[in-house]
Short mmCIF file of C-alpha atoms in Angstrom, two decimals:
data_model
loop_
_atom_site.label_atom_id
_atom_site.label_comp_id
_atom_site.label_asym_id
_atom_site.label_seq_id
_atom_site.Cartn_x
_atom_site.Cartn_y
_atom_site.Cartn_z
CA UNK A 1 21.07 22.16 -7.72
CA UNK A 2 18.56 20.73 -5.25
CA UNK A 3 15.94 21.43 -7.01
CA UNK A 4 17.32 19.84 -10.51
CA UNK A 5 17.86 16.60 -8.19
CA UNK A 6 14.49 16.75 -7.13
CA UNK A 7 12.79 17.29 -10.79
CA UNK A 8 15.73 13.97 -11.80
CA UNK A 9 14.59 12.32 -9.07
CA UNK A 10 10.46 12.79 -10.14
CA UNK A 11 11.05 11.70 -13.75
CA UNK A 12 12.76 8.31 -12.59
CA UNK A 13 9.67 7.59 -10.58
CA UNK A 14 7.25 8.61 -13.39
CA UNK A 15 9.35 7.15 -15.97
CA UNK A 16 9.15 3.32 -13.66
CA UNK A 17 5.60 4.05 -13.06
CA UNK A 18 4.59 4.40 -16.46
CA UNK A 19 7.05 1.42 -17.41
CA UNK A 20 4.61 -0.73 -15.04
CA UNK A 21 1.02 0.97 -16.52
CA UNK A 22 2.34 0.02 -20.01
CA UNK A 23 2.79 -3.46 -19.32
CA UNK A 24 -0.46 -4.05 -16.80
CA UNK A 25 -3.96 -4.12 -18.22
CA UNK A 26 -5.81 -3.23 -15.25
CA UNK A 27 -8.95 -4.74 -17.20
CA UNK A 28 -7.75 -7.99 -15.67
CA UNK A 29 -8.45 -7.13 -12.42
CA UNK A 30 -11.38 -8.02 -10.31
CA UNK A 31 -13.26 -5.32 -10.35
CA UNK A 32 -12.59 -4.79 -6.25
CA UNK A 33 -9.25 -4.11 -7.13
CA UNK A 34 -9.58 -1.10 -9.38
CA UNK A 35 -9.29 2.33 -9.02
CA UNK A 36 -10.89 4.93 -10.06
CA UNK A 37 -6.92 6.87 -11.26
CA UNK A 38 -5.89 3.76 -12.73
CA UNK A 39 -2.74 3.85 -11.27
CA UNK A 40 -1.11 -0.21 -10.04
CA UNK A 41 2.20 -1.77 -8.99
CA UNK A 42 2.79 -5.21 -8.48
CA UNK A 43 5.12 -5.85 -5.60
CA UNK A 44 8.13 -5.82 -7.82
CA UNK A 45 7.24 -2.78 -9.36
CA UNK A 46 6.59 -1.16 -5.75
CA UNK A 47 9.72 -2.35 -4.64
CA UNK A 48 11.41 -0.89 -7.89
CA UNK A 49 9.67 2.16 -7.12
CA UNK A 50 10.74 2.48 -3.04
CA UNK A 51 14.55 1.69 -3.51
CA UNK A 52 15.05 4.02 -6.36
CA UNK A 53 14.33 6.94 -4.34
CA UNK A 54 13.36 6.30 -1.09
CA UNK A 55 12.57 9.42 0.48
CA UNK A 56 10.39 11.09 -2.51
CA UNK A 57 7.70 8.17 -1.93
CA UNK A 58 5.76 7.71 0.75
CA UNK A 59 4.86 3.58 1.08
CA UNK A 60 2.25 2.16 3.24
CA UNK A 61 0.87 -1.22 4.97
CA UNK A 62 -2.58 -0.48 5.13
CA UNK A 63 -3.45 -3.83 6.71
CA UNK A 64 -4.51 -4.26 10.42
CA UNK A 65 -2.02 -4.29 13.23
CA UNK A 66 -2.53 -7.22 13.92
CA UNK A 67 -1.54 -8.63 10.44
CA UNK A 68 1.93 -6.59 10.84
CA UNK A 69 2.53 -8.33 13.78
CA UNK A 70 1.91 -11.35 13.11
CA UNK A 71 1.94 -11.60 9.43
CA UNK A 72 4.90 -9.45 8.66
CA UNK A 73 5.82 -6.29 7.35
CA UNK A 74 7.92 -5.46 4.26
CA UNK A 75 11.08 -4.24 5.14
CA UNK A 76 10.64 -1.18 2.51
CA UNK A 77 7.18 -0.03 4.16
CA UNK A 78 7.66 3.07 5.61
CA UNK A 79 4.53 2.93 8.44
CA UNK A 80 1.26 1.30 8.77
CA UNK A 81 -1.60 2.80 8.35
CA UNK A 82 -4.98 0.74 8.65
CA UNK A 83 -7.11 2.08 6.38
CA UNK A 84 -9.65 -0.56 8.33
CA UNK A 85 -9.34 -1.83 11.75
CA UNK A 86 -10.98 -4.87 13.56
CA UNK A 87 -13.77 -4.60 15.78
CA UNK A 88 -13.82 -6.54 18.30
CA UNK A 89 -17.62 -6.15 19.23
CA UNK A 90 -18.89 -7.44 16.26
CA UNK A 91 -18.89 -10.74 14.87
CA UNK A 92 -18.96 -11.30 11.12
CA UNK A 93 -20.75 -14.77 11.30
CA UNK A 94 -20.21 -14.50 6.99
CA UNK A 95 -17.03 -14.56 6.86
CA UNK A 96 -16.41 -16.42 10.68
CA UNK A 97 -14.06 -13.04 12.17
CA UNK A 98 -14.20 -10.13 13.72
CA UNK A 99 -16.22 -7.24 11.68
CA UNK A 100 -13.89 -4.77 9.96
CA UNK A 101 -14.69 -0.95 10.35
CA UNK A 102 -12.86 1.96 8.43
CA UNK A 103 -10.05 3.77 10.16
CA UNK A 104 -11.81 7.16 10.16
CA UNK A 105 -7.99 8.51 11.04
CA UNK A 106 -6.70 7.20 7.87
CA UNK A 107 -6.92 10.27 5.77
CA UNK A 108 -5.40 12.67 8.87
CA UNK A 109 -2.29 10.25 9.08
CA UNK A 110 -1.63 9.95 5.55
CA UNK A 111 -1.20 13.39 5.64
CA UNK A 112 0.61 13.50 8.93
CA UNK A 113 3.30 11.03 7.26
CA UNK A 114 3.58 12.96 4.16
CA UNK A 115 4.39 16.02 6.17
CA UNK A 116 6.67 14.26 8.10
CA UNK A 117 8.68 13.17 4.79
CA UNK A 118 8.23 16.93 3.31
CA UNK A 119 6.14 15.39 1.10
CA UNK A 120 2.93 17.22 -1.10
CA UNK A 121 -0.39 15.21 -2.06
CA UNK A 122 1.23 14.89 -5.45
CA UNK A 123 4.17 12.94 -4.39
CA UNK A 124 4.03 9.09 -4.89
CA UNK A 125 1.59 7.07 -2.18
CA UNK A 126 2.18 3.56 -2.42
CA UNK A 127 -0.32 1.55 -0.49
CA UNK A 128 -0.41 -2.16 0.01
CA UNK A 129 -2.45 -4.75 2.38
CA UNK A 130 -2.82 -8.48 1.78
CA UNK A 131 -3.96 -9.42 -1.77
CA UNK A 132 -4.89 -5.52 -3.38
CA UNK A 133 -8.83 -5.86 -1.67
CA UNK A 134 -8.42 -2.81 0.47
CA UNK A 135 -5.81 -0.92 -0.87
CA UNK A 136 -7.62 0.08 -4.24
CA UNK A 137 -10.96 1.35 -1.93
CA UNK A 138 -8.12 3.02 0.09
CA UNK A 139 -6.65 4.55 -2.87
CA UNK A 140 -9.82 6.02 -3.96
CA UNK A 141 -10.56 7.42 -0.85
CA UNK A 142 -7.01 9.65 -1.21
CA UNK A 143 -7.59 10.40 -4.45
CA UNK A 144 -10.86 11.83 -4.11
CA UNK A 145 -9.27 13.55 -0.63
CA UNK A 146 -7.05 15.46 -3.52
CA UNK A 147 -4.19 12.82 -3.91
CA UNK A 148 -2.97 12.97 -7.52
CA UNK A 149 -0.27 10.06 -7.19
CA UNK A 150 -1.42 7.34 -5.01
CA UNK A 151 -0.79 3.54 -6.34
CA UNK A 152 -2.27 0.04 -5.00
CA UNK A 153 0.05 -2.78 -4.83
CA UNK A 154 -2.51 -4.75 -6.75
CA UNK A 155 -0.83 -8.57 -5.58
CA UNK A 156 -0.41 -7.07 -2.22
CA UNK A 157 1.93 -8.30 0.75
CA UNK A 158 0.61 -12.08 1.15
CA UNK A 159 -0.96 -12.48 -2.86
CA UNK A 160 -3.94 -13.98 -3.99
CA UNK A 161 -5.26 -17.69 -3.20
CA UNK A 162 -4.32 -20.88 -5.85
CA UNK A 163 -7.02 -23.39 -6.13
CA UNK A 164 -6.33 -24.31 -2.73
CA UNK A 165 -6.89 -21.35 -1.00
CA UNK A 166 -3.58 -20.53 -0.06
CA UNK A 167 -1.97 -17.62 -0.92
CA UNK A 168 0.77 -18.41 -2.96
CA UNK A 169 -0.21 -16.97 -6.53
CA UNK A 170 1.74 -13.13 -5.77
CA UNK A 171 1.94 -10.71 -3.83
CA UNK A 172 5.37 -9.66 -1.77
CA UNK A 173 6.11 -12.50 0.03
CA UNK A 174 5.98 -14.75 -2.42
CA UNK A 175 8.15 -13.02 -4.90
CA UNK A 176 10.95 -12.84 -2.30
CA UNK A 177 11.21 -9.58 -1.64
CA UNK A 178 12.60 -8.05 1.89
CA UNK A 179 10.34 -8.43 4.87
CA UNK A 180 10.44 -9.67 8.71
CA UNK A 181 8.27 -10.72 11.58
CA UNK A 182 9.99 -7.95 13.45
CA UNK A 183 7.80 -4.85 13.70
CA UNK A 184 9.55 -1.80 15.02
CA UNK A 185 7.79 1.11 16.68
CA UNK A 186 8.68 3.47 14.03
CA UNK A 187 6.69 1.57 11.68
CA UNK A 188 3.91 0.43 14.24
CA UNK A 189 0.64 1.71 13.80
CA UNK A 190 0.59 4.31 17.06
CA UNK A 191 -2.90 5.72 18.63
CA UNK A 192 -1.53 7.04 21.99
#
């Protein structure tokens, strides 16, 4: 019986996931936001995804601690998980912050937090940081790691930037979806 939950339980997520591919040309996307599966959710469809069955998917904040805490966090997010991290020695006088460097843990906890689900590499990764910059690269970097069902929230958690250079065009916050200021350990990124 368990098991013909389980197979149920697969199909709705395929069935939403391919609902979403059908209706998103991906050619549309800068090309820094596509991935080399092809596989997208916008944050409606990741939320879609997450609440229909929350414990086959696995759905990650791949943004900097610091933008969790200060930012926010999607309620639905199961963990974060930078898949780059701030370093504070180097300046980025480009782009007037702190260099970014890849989280060379990233791959190790991803598979740390699927085995803490009793999760497989081919159950549903859903990754999402602030506009769908990072999470694509991140995405690619699982699927070439032997991840067969990783997605990238494409709008991301804050969107992308109107004319103005705000971000208010997408993205999770700004289609009302759940989320809070209030990070809680469980979801915290953790390195001790």
């Amino acid at each position: 019986m368990k098991k013909i939950v389980s197979l149920v339980v697969t199909l709705l997520l395929v069935s939403t996931s391919l609902l979403h591919a059908a209706s998103f040309d991906a050619s549309q996307l800068p090309e820094k936001k596509r991935t080399i599966s092809g596989k997208y959710l916008s944050a409606k469809g990741a939320y879609e995804m997450v609440t229909k069955a929350p414990a086959k998917v696995l759905f990650v904040d791949i943004r900097t601690p610091e933008e969790n805490e200060y930012v926010g966090i999607a309620d639905q997010v199961n963990l974060n998980i930078p898949y780059m991290l701030n370093d504070y020695s180097t300046w980025d006088a480009k782009k007037s912050r702190f260099q970014m460097s890849p989280n060379s843990a990233f791959t190790m906890k991803i598979a740390d937090a699927l085995a803490a689900r009793g999760l497989k590499k081919n159950d549903p990764i859903i990754l999402m940081c602030r506009s769908g910059d990072r999470s694509a690269p991140a995405a690619d970097l699982l699927t070439k790691a032997g991840y067969t069902n990783v997605y990238s929230v494409y709008e991301g958690f804050e969107g992308d930037k109107d004319k103005q250079g705000h971000r208010t065009v997408n993205g999770w916050k700004n289609a009302d979806l759940p989320w809070s200021y209030k990070l809680t350990k469980e979801k915290a990124y953790l390195t001790f």
